[in-house]
Amino acid sequence: MSDDLAFAPAHELLAHLRSGEVSSRELVDLYLRRIEKHDRRLNSVITLDAERARAEAAKADQERVSGNESLGPLHGLPITAKDSYETAGMRSACGRRDLVNHVPTRDAEPIARLRQAGAIIMGKTNMPPGNQDVQADNPVFGPTNNPWDISRTSGGSAGGGAVATAAGLTAFDFGSEIGGSTRIPSHFVGLYGHKATWRSIPLVGHLPPGPGTGRWAEPDLACAGAQVRDARDLIPVLEATTGALARDGGFTYQLAAPRATTLSDFRVAVWFDDPDCPIDSEVNAAMINAIDVLEQAGAKVEIQPAALPVSIGESHRVFEPLVYGQLSGDRTGITPASGAAMAVRIAQNPRGAATRAFRGTFQSHYAWMQADAKRQEIREGWYQFFSEFDIVLMPVTPTAAPVHHNKLIDRFGRRFEVDGKARSYWDQVKWCAIANIAGAPATTIPTGLGSSGLPVGLQAMGPAGGDLTTIEFAALLGEQLGGYLRPDGYGA
């Protein structure tokens, strides 16, 4: 079997499975062989259950041969999942030392739904401790390397899954995010990454706030998502996982049809010039090129429309207390060493990111409610905005993938450069956090390689519930811009 099949879009793999051109067992073996060969260099898949994957694949093949007519939309497809999801019988460590031997007895809700749809969970992918970083590195498994340049970060928090997908080690990876964790890695490695509408996919069994009684909580701001090689691969993933919990009774959630199916029919707001988070020349060039393509296709394009309900600065001032309030539920990363490093950064810059993180972690409930009220006002503003526009096209981060920072403890002592100017490492989440505050779906679109030779992506944000709108737009624009590219060196 050719290794080219490993890089095929998931929907093509599913078609091959349905036709009998390839078996599930053959696909599992292909991906397991490729993980064995290539992942020592990348460190993306940190837990495997090869025996169980092969057994489930054999069962899937038998069910297909027997003519079972109730097969799910992902039947027999081998995938991976971010290590922040509890997986029954498989280690789920979330990058944390205290969970290195944690083997759950039941699946997280999205994992259970993926299995019910027929997906085969081969293994778990790398991430930072507790999802709390912009790259996939932790003291348990170490860093995940970018397949385009191993000196570069994979992004985070779902960096392991993005790398595994880009390097052809899985059909796709199912992840989660709270401030760009699916979109940032997808941008850094050249994939389509999707953040689902807030609350559309239940996160029961996500780590954190689990394990234990915390598994039943629904973490604020956090959303499920996936990283794929073809935008339309996201559709069966969402069909398999969206919908209310059984305990929510009669409540239902249905994906709205895409607002347009040709680029010429989309109303596109373009936003990429904001003093609170300037982008570099490489990302700027990608934005300009995308605008040209959209205008040539006949789309209605408006740059920096006056109707934008917030600036990045306004949105981020609401995002920070909310995200730190949610992340404060996992305090396993608060150690004497990290506390000392934070104290130094607070002393150096009393108004800086470290101070805001400290205040957000230990804020009062009253302070959180004030931030939440402002969030709801912003969400209403976006609702009104999307009566005039279908899509907001934005950068994902200010640059292509930066080098590994190698500062697991001193999180607020990091910098990255934007056209030669040092910026706070956490500025990388500012463009993505807009969709988290809005509760809106957003899809990353690979635009090809920039002047650095690294992938550059953009993102399309749409109205809440408009997941299929952002996915269709990403698919159409991605086709014009080049879409997913296979990184060199990961063939047979």
Short mmCIF file of C-alpha atoms in Angstrom, two decimals:
data_model
loop_
_atom_site.label_atom_id
_atom_site.label_comp_id
_atom_site.label_asym_id
_atom_site.label_seq_id
_atom_site.Cartn_x
_atom_site.Cartn_y
_atom_site.Cartn_z
CA MET A 1 0.00 0.00 0.00
CA SER A 2 1.40 3.39 -1.00
CA ASP A 3 2.19 5.88 1.73
CA ASP A 4 0.42 8.48 -0.41
CA LEU A 5 -2.82 7.09 0.99
CA ALA A 6 -1.80 8.25 4.47
CA PHE A 7 -2.02 11.86 3.29
CA ALA A 8 -5.40 11.54 1.61
CA PRO A 9 -8.30 13.63 2.98
CA ALA A 10 -10.44 11.78 5.48
CA HIS A 11 -13.49 11.86 3.21
CA GLU A 12 -11.47 10.07 0.50
CA LEU A 13 -10.32 7.46 2.98
CA LEU A 14 -13.93 6.89 4.02
CA ALA A 15 -14.90 6.47 0.36
CA HIS A 16 -12.14 3.89 -0.10
CA LEU A 17 -13.37 2.04 2.97
CA ARG A 18 -16.98 2.04 1.75
CA SER A 19 -15.99 0.75 -1.68
CA GLY A 20 -13.78 -1.98 -0.26
CA GLU A 21 -10.67 -0.64 -2.05
CA VAL A 22 -8.93 -0.59 1.31
CA SER A 23 -9.71 -2.15 4.66
CA SER A 24 -9.72 -0.50 8.05
CA ARG A 25 -7.05 -2.95 9.19
CA GLU A 26 -4.81 -1.90 6.29
CA LEU A 27 -5.24 1.79 7.17
CA VAL A 28 -4.47 1.16 10.84
CA ASP A 29 -1.34 -0.77 9.94
CA LEU A 30 -0.26 1.97 7.53
CA TYR A 31 -0.57 4.68 10.18
CA LEU A 32 1.05 2.58 12.90
CA ARG A 33 4.00 1.88 10.63
CA ARG A 34 4.37 5.54 9.80
CA ILE A 35 4.20 6.53 13.48
CA GLU A 36 6.96 4.03 14.23
CA LYS A 37 9.12 5.40 11.42
CA HIS A 38 8.60 9.16 11.64
CA ASP A 39 7.37 10.09 15.09
CA ARG A 40 10.66 9.65 16.92
CA ARG A 41 11.68 12.88 15.22
CA LEU A 42 8.38 14.66 15.77
CA ASN A 43 7.10 13.39 19.15
CA SER A 44 3.45 13.98 18.28
CA VAL A 45 1.73 10.72 19.34
CA ILE A 46 2.56 10.04 22.97
CA THR A 47 0.28 7.06 23.74
CA LEU A 48 -0.65 4.22 21.38
CA ASP A 49 -2.89 1.18 21.74
CA ALA A 50 -1.94 -0.73 18.60
CA GLU A 51 -3.46 -4.05 19.68
CA ARG A 52 -6.86 -2.54 20.41
CA ALA A 53 -6.78 -0.44 17.21
CA ARG A 54 -6.10 -3.53 15.09
CA ALA A 55 -8.86 -5.49 16.85
CA GLU A 56 -11.39 -2.68 16.35
CA ALA A 57 -10.34 -2.33 12.70
CA ALA A 58 -10.88 -6.05 12.11
CA LYS A 59 -14.31 -5.78 13.70
CA ALA A 60 -15.14 -2.74 11.55
CA ASP A 61 -14.14 -4.62 8.42
CA GLN A 62 -16.30 -7.59 9.38
CA GLU A 63 -19.30 -5.34 10.05
CA ARG A 64 -18.94 -3.81 6.62
CA VAL A 65 -18.61 -7.17 4.89
CA SER A 66 -21.68 -8.48 6.71
CA GLY A 67 -23.79 -5.73 5.16
CA ASN A 68 -24.57 -3.88 8.38
CA GLU A 69 -26.68 -0.89 7.25
CA SER A 70 -26.31 1.13 10.45
CA LEU A 71 -22.63 2.02 10.07
CA GLY A 72 -21.64 5.45 11.34
CA PRO A 73 -20.23 8.30 9.21
CA LEU A 74 -16.66 7.60 10.39
CA HIS A 75 -16.87 3.81 10.29
CA GLY A 76 -13.45 2.17 10.33
CA LEU A 77 -11.44 5.42 10.11
CA PRO A 78 -8.26 5.47 12.26
CA ILE A 79 -7.82 8.76 14.11
CA THR A 80 -6.02 10.25 17.09
CA ALA A 81 -7.29 12.49 19.88
CA LYS A 82 -5.71 15.18 21.99
CA ASP A 83 -4.52 13.87 25.34
CA SER A 84 -6.91 16.24 27.12
CA TYR A 85 -9.79 13.82 26.48
CA GLU A 86 -10.40 10.88 28.77
CA THR A 87 -10.24 7.63 26.80
CA ALA A 88 -11.43 4.42 28.43
CA GLY A 89 -8.59 1.95 28.88
CA MET A 90 -5.98 4.31 27.43
CA ARG A 91 -3.64 6.63 29.35
CA SER A 92 -4.93 10.20 29.48
CA ALA A 93 -2.26 12.37 31.07
CA CYS A 94 -3.02 15.89 29.81
CA GLY A 95 0.72 16.63 29.93
CA ARG A 96 0.65 16.52 33.74
CA ARG A 97 2.98 14.55 36.00
CA ASP A 98 0.17 13.78 38.45
CA LEU A 99 -1.85 12.10 35.67
CA VAL A 100 0.94 10.14 34.01
CA ASN A 101 -0.66 6.85 35.16
CA HIS A 102 -4.28 7.98 34.75
CA VAL A 103 -6.22 5.38 32.76
CA PRO A 104 -9.93 6.32 32.74
CA THR A 105 -12.69 3.75 32.84
CA ARG A 106 -14.99 5.73 30.55
CA ASP A 107 -14.68 7.96 27.51
CA ALA A 108 -15.16 11.70 27.41
CA GLU A 109 -18.45 12.53 25.72
CA PRO A 110 -16.92 13.56 22.35
CA ILE A 111 -14.73 10.43 22.28
CA ALA A 112 -17.76 8.24 22.96
CA ARG A 113 -19.58 9.93 20.07
CA LEU A 114 -16.62 9.48 17.73
CA ARG A 115 -16.50 5.78 18.59
CA GLN A 116 -20.25 5.50 18.08
CA ALA A 117 -19.75 7.04 14.63
CA GLY A 118 -17.26 4.26 13.91
CA ALA A 119 -13.93 6.02 14.40
CA ILE A 120 -11.00 3.99 15.74
CA ILE A 121 -8.95 5.87 18.35
CA MET A 122 -5.38 4.67 17.71
CA GLY A 123 -3.67 6.94 20.23
CA LYS A 124 -3.35 10.24 22.01
CA THR A 125 -1.42 13.34 20.91
CA ASN A 126 0.91 15.67 22.76
CA MET A 127 0.00 18.95 24.43
CA PRO A 128 1.14 21.32 27.21
CA PRO A 129 0.22 20.66 30.85
CA GLY A 130 -3.45 21.41 31.40
CA ASN A 131 -3.82 23.01 27.92
CA GLN A 132 -2.11 26.11 29.28
CA ASP A 133 0.46 27.00 26.64
CA VAL A 134 0.83 28.05 23.01
CA GLN A 135 3.03 25.09 22.14
CA ALA A 136 2.95 21.35 22.85
CA ASP A 137 5.65 20.77 25.44
CA ASN A 138 5.46 19.29 28.93
CA PRO A 139 7.73 17.71 31.56
CA VAL A 140 6.25 14.24 30.94
CA PHE A 141 6.66 13.78 27.17
CA GLY A 142 8.77 16.75 26.02
CA PRO A 143 8.17 19.02 23.00
CA THR A 144 6.51 18.24 19.70
CA ASN A 145 8.49 19.44 16.67
CA ASN A 146 7.13 21.17 13.60
CA PRO A 147 7.50 18.85 10.56
CA TRP A 148 8.47 21.80 8.35
CA ASP A 149 11.39 22.72 10.62
CA ILE A 150 12.00 20.76 13.82
CA SER A 151 13.60 23.80 15.46
CA ARG A 152 10.17 25.43 15.34
CA THR A 153 7.19 24.98 17.62
CA SER A 154 4.18 22.94 16.62
CA GLY A 155 1.91 25.44 18.33
CA GLY A 156 -0.47 24.66 21.12
CA SER A 157 -2.20 23.44 22.87
CA ALA A 158 -3.20 20.83 20.26
CA GLY A 159 0.25 20.83 18.66
CA GLY A 160 0.75 17.07 18.75
CA GLY A 161 -2.44 16.42 16.82
CA ALA A 162 -1.65 19.05 14.20
CA VAL A 163 1.78 17.54 13.57
CA ALA A 164 0.44 13.98 13.38
CA THR A 165 -2.16 15.07 10.84
CA ALA A 166 0.22 17.17 8.75
CA ALA A 167 2.86 14.40 8.64
CA GLY A 168 0.37 11.70 7.59
CA LEU A 169 0.35 9.77 10.87
CA THR A 170 -3.44 9.83 11.32
CA ALA A 171 -6.58 10.49 9.29
CA PHE A 172 -7.31 13.51 11.51
CA ASP A 173 -6.93 14.59 15.10
CA PHE A 174 -9.76 15.59 17.41
CA GLY A 175 -8.79 18.41 19.75
CA SER A 176 -10.01 21.20 21.97
CA GLU A 177 -9.23 24.84 22.55
CA ILE A 178 -9.83 27.78 24.83
CA GLY A 179 -7.90 30.47 22.97
CA GLY A 180 -6.76 29.13 19.61
CA SER A 181 -5.46 25.67 20.51
CA THR A 182 -6.72 24.02 17.32
CA ARG A 183 -6.25 27.00 15.01
CA ILE A 184 -2.74 28.10 16.00
CA PRO A 185 -1.11 24.67 15.44
CA SER A 186 -3.05 24.28 12.18
CA HIS A 187 -1.69 27.62 10.98
CA PHE A 188 1.86 26.65 11.99
CA VAL A 189 1.85 23.32 10.11
CA GLY A 190 -0.45 24.08 7.16
CA LEU A 191 -3.81 22.47 8.02
CA TYR A 192 -7.47 23.35 8.19
CA GLY A 193 -8.30 23.64 11.89
CA HIS A 194 -11.76 24.26 13.26
CA LYS A 195 -13.11 25.64 16.52
CA ALA A 196 -16.74 24.64 16.92
CA THR A 197 -19.47 26.96 18.12
CA TRP A 198 -19.29 27.28 21.90
CA ARG A 199 -21.36 24.65 23.71
CA SER A 200 -22.30 22.81 20.51
CA ILE A 201 -20.12 19.81 21.44
CA PRO A 202 -20.28 18.85 25.14
CA LEU A 203 -16.90 18.61 26.85
CA VAL A 204 -17.84 16.24 29.68
CA GLY A 205 -14.74 14.17 30.40
CA HIS A 206 -12.29 16.81 29.27
CA LEU A 207 -9.05 17.32 31.23
CA PRO A 208 -9.25 19.73 32.98
CA PRO A 209 -11.68 20.27 34.74
CA GLY A 210 -11.63 16.49 35.28
CA PRO A 211 -10.77 13.88 36.36
CA GLY A 212 -13.06 12.92 39.19
CA THR A 213 -16.18 14.94 39.85
CA GLY A 214 -14.75 17.70 37.66
CA ARG A 215 -15.35 15.54 34.59
CA TRP A 216 -19.00 16.58 34.62
CA ALA A 217 -18.26 20.30 34.35
CA GLU A 218 -18.51 22.26 31.09
CA PRO A 219 -15.37 24.45 30.99
CA ASP A 220 -16.01 28.09 30.18
CA LEU A 221 -14.78 29.42 26.78
CA ALA A 222 -13.50 25.98 25.79
CA CYS A 223 -14.66 24.30 22.59
CA ALA A 224 -14.02 21.08 20.74
CA GLY A 225 -12.40 21.13 17.33
CA ALA A 226 -10.45 19.13 14.79
CA GLN A 227 -7.41 19.44 12.53
CA VAL A 228 -7.72 18.06 9.01
CA ARG A 229 -6.06 18.08 5.58
CA ASP A 230 -9.26 19.04 3.74
CA ALA A 231 -11.83 21.49 5.11
CA ARG A 232 -14.82 19.35 4.22
CA ASP A 233 -13.42 16.52 6.35
CA LEU A 234 -14.74 18.58 9.25
CA ILE A 235 -18.38 17.98 8.28
CA PRO A 236 -18.69 14.30 9.32
CA VAL A 237 -16.68 15.09 12.46
CA LEU A 238 -19.22 17.72 13.48
CA GLU A 239 -22.14 15.53 12.46
CA ALA A 240 -20.80 12.84 14.78
CA THR A 241 -20.13 15.06 17.80
CA THR A 242 -22.52 18.03 17.93
CA GLY A 243 -25.63 17.88 20.06
CA ALA A 244 -26.79 18.25 23.63
CA LEU A 245 -26.11 15.84 26.46
CA ALA A 246 -28.85 13.34 27.23
CA ARG A 247 -29.29 14.99 30.62
CA ASP A 248 -30.35 18.21 28.86
CA GLY A 249 -33.63 16.63 27.83
CA GLY A 250 -35.43 18.12 24.84
CA PHE A 251 -32.74 20.62 23.89
CA THR A 252 -31.34 20.02 20.40
CA TYR A 253 -28.56 21.57 18.34
CA GLN A 254 -28.52 21.49 14.55
CA LEU A 255 -25.86 22.86 12.23
CA ALA A 256 -27.18 25.66 10.04
CA ALA A 257 -26.68 25.28 6.29
CA PRO A 258 -23.80 27.33 4.84
CA ARG A 259 -24.85 30.85 3.95
CA ALA A 260 -23.17 30.60 0.55
CA THR A 261 -21.63 27.89 -1.60
CA THR A 262 -19.56 30.01 -4.01
CA LEU A 263 -16.99 32.66 -3.13
CA SER A 264 -18.90 35.24 -5.17
CA ASP A 265 -21.88 34.98 -2.81
CA PHE A 266 -19.97 35.54 0.44
CA ARG A 267 -20.04 38.89 2.23
CA VAL A 268 -16.55 39.12 3.73
CA ALA A 269 -15.25 41.55 6.31
CA VAL A 270 -11.45 41.67 6.36
CA TRP A 271 -9.72 42.63 9.61
CA PHE A 272 -5.96 42.53 9.91
CA ASP A 273 -4.80 45.98 10.93
CA ASP A 274 -5.04 46.53 14.66
CA PRO A 275 -2.49 48.38 16.81
CA ASP A 276 -3.08 45.97 19.70
CA CYS A 277 -1.66 43.05 17.70
CA PRO A 278 0.27 43.99 14.52
CA ILE A 279 1.12 41.20 12.10
CA ASP A 280 4.42 40.71 10.30
CA SER A 281 5.11 41.19 6.60
CA GLU A 282 4.75 37.47 5.84
CA VAL A 283 1.23 37.20 7.28
CA ASN A 284 0.33 40.57 5.80
CA ALA A 285 1.30 39.30 2.34
CA ALA A 286 -0.97 36.28 2.81
CA MET A 287 -3.85 38.56 3.76
CA ILE A 288 -3.34 40.81 0.73
CA ASN A 289 -3.20 37.81 -1.59
CA ALA A 290 -6.41 36.39 -0.11
CA ILE A 291 -8.17 39.73 -0.61
CA ASP A 292 -7.12 39.77 -4.26
CA VAL A 293 -8.43 36.23 -4.78
CA LEU A 294 -11.75 37.07 -3.13
CA GLU A 295 -12.22 40.23 -5.15
CA GLN A 296 -11.37 38.44 -8.40
CA ALA A 297 -13.94 35.76 -7.50
CA GLY A 298 -16.59 38.44 -7.09
CA ALA A 299 -17.06 38.26 -3.33
CA LYS A 300 -18.29 41.34 -1.52
CA VAL A 301 -15.19 42.42 0.43
CA GLU A 302 -14.97 45.24 2.93
CA ILE A 303 -11.69 45.97 4.69
CA GLN A 304 -11.83 47.12 8.31
CA PRO A 305 -15.60 47.81 8.29
CA ALA A 306 -16.81 50.39 10.76
CA ALA A 307 -19.41 47.90 11.98
CA LEU A 308 -16.78 45.71 13.74
CA PRO A 309 -18.14 45.58 17.30
CA VAL A 310 -14.80 45.54 19.14
CA SER A 311 -11.09 46.16 18.81
CA ILE A 312 -8.60 43.45 19.70
CA GLY A 313 -7.71 45.38 22.84
CA GLU A 314 -11.34 45.54 24.00
CA SER A 315 -11.95 41.88 23.29
CA HIS A 316 -8.74 40.76 24.97
CA ARG A 317 -9.39 42.76 28.13
CA VAL A 318 -12.52 40.63 28.55
CA PHE A 319 -10.84 37.40 27.45
CA GLU A 320 -8.01 37.49 30.00
CA PRO A 321 -10.04 37.43 33.25
CA LEU A 322 -12.38 34.82 31.79
CA VAL A 323 -9.65 32.50 30.54
CA TYR A 324 -7.53 32.80 33.68
CA GLY A 325 -10.63 32.28 35.78
CA GLN A 326 -11.32 29.02 33.95
CA LEU A 327 -7.70 27.86 33.92
CA SER A 328 -7.45 28.51 37.66
CA GLY A 329 -9.47 25.35 38.20
CA ASP A 330 -6.28 23.39 37.44
CA ARG A 331 -3.63 24.61 39.87
CA THR A 332 -1.27 21.68 39.49
CA GLY A 333 1.07 23.92 37.52
CA ILE A 334 1.37 26.42 40.35
CA THR A 335 4.65 25.45 42.01
CA PRO A 336 7.26 27.33 44.04
CA ALA A 337 9.40 27.61 40.88
CA SER A 338 6.60 28.92 38.68
CA GLY A 339 5.44 31.27 41.44
CA ALA A 340 8.94 32.69 41.83
CA ALA A 341 9.25 33.21 38.08
CA MET A 342 5.88 34.97 37.98
CA ALA A 343 6.83 37.18 40.94
CA VAL A 344 9.96 38.31 39.10
CA ARG A 345 7.95 39.22 35.99
CA ILE A 346 5.33 41.08 38.05
CA ALA A 347 8.09 43.11 39.72
CA GLN A 348 9.64 43.90 36.33
CA ASN A 349 6.34 44.99 34.79
CA PRO A 350 3.50 45.57 37.28
CA ARG A 351 1.04 46.17 34.41
CA GLY A 352 2.19 43.26 32.27
CA ALA A 353 0.77 39.87 31.34
CA ALA A 354 2.03 38.17 34.50
CA THR A 355 0.13 40.60 36.70
CA ARG A 356 -3.07 40.12 34.70
CA ALA A 357 -2.68 36.35 34.89
CA PHE A 358 -2.20 36.50 38.68
CA ARG A 359 -5.26 38.71 39.14
CA GLY A 360 -7.37 36.52 36.88
CA THR A 361 -6.34 33.36 38.71
CA PHE A 362 -7.36 34.71 42.10
CA GLN A 363 -10.19 37.09 41.11
CA SER A 364 -13.49 37.29 42.99
CA HIS A 365 -16.69 35.88 41.57
CA TYR A 366 -17.99 39.44 41.33
CA ALA A 367 -15.05 40.38 39.09
CA TRP A 368 -15.71 37.35 36.91
CA MET A 369 -19.38 38.32 36.57
CA GLN A 370 -18.36 41.79 35.40
CA ALA A 371 -16.19 40.28 32.69
CA ASP A 372 -18.93 37.83 31.73
CA ALA A 373 -21.47 40.64 31.38
CA LYS A 374 -19.12 42.46 29.04
CA ARG A 375 -18.64 39.24 27.07
CA GLN A 376 -22.38 38.91 26.54
CA GLU A 377 -22.52 42.50 25.30
CA ILE A 378 -19.74 41.73 22.80
CA ARG A 379 -21.54 38.55 21.66
CA GLU A 380 -24.66 40.62 20.98
CA GLY A 381 -22.53 43.01 18.94
CA TRP A 382 -21.23 40.14 16.82
CA TYR A 383 -24.79 38.84 16.35
CA GLN A 384 -25.78 42.20 14.88
CA PHE A 385 -22.59 42.33 12.79
CA PHE A 386 -23.32 39.00 11.13
CA SER A 387 -26.61 40.30 9.77
CA GLU A 388 -24.46 42.33 7.34
CA PHE A 389 -21.55 39.91 6.84
CA ASP A 390 -21.10 36.15 6.57
CA ILE A 391 -17.39 35.90 7.39
CA VAL A 392 -14.64 37.83 9.11
CA LEU A 393 -11.28 36.98 7.55
CA MET A 394 -8.43 37.50 10.04
CA PRO A 395 -4.88 36.39 10.81
CA VAL A 396 -4.43 33.45 13.16
CA THR A 397 -1.27 34.76 14.84
CA PRO A 398 1.11 37.60 13.93
CA THR A 399 3.80 35.30 12.48
CA ALA A 400 4.55 31.85 11.13
CA ALA A 401 5.78 29.27 13.67
CA PRO A 402 8.47 30.68 15.99
CA VAL A 403 11.32 28.64 17.42
CA HIS A 404 10.83 26.53 20.55
CA HIS A 405 10.92 28.76 23.62
CA ASN A 406 12.27 26.15 26.08
CA LYS A 407 10.83 28.02 29.07
CA LEU A 408 8.27 25.74 30.68
CA ILE A 409 8.48 27.48 34.05
CA ASP A 410 9.06 31.14 33.16
CA ARG A 411 5.94 31.46 31.02
CA PHE A 412 5.82 35.24 31.17
CA GLY A 413 9.50 35.70 30.37
CA ARG A 414 9.11 34.60 26.75
CA ARG A 415 9.23 36.75 23.66
CA PHE A 416 8.82 36.23 19.95
CA GLU A 417 9.69 38.62 17.15
CA VAL A 418 7.31 40.36 14.77
CA ASP A 419 9.31 41.95 11.96
CA GLY A 420 12.30 42.25 14.27
CA LYS A 421 10.40 43.68 17.25
CA ALA A 422 10.16 41.64 20.46
CA ARG A 423 6.62 40.98 21.64
CA SER A 424 5.03 39.06 24.48
CA TYR A 425 4.69 35.38 23.61
CA TRP A 426 1.03 35.54 24.64
CA ASP A 427 0.20 38.01 21.88
CA GLN A 428 -0.05 34.89 19.73
CA VAL A 429 -3.54 34.20 21.10
CA LYS A 430 -5.05 37.67 20.59
CA TRP A 431 -6.51 37.19 17.12
CA CYS A 432 -7.85 33.74 17.99
CA ALA A 433 -9.39 34.80 21.30
CA ILE A 434 -11.84 37.02 19.42
CA ALA A 435 -13.85 33.94 18.37
CA ASN A 436 -13.67 32.45 21.88
CA ILE A 437 -15.24 35.59 23.34
CA ALA A 438 -17.83 35.70 20.56
CA GLY A 439 -18.69 32.02 21.05
CA ALA A 440 -18.40 31.76 17.29
CA PRO A 441 -17.00 29.08 14.98
CA ALA A 442 -13.72 29.73 13.19
CA THR A 443 -11.77 27.75 10.61
CA THR A 444 -8.09 28.05 9.72
CA ILE A 445 -7.24 28.19 6.01
CA PRO A 446 -3.76 27.17 4.78
CA THR A 447 -2.49 29.70 2.21
CA GLY A 448 0.79 28.03 1.23
CA LEU A 449 4.34 28.81 2.30
CA GLY A 450 5.50 32.28 3.23
CA SER A 451 8.85 33.91 2.57
CA SER A 452 10.33 31.96 5.50
CA GLY A 453 9.46 28.65 3.84
CA LEU A 454 6.97 27.92 6.63
CA PRO A 455 3.19 27.51 6.31
CA VAL A 456 1.01 30.56 6.81
CA GLY A 457 -2.69 30.30 7.57
CA LEU A 458 -5.60 32.70 7.92
CA GLN A 459 -8.88 32.17 9.75
CA ALA A 460 -12.53 32.66 8.90
CA MET A 461 -14.90 33.46 11.77
CA GLY A 462 -18.65 33.23 11.27
CA PRO A 463 -21.89 33.62 13.21
CA ALA A 464 -22.62 31.36 16.17
CA GLY A 465 -24.02 28.13 14.79
CA GLY A 466 -22.51 28.90 11.40
CA ASP A 467 -19.85 26.18 11.47
CA LEU A 468 -20.77 24.97 7.99
CA THR A 469 -20.48 28.54 6.70
CA THR A 470 -16.87 28.96 7.88
CA ILE A 471 -16.00 25.44 6.68
CA GLU A 472 -17.44 26.01 3.21
CA PHE A 473 -15.69 29.36 2.91
CA ALA A 474 -12.41 27.80 4.06
CA ALA A 475 -12.79 24.98 1.52
CA LEU A 476 -13.48 27.35 -1.36
CA LEU A 477 -10.77 29.87 -0.51
CA GLY A 478 -8.27 27.15 0.36
CA GLU A 479 -8.75 25.61 -3.08
CA GLN A 480 -7.72 28.93 -4.61
CA LEU A 481 -4.76 29.51 -2.29
CA GLY A 482 -3.23 26.03 -2.45
CA GLY A 483 -4.64 24.35 0.66
CA TYR A 484 -2.78 21.63 2.52
CA LEU A 485 0.81 20.89 1.44
CA ARG A 486 2.68 17.76 2.41
CA PRO A 487 5.88 18.55 4.37
CA ASP A 488 9.07 17.18 2.83
CA GLY A 489 10.71 14.09 4.30
CA TYR A 490 7.64 12.17 5.46
CA GLY A 491 7.01 9.88 2.50
CA ALA A 492 7.51 6.12 2.52
#
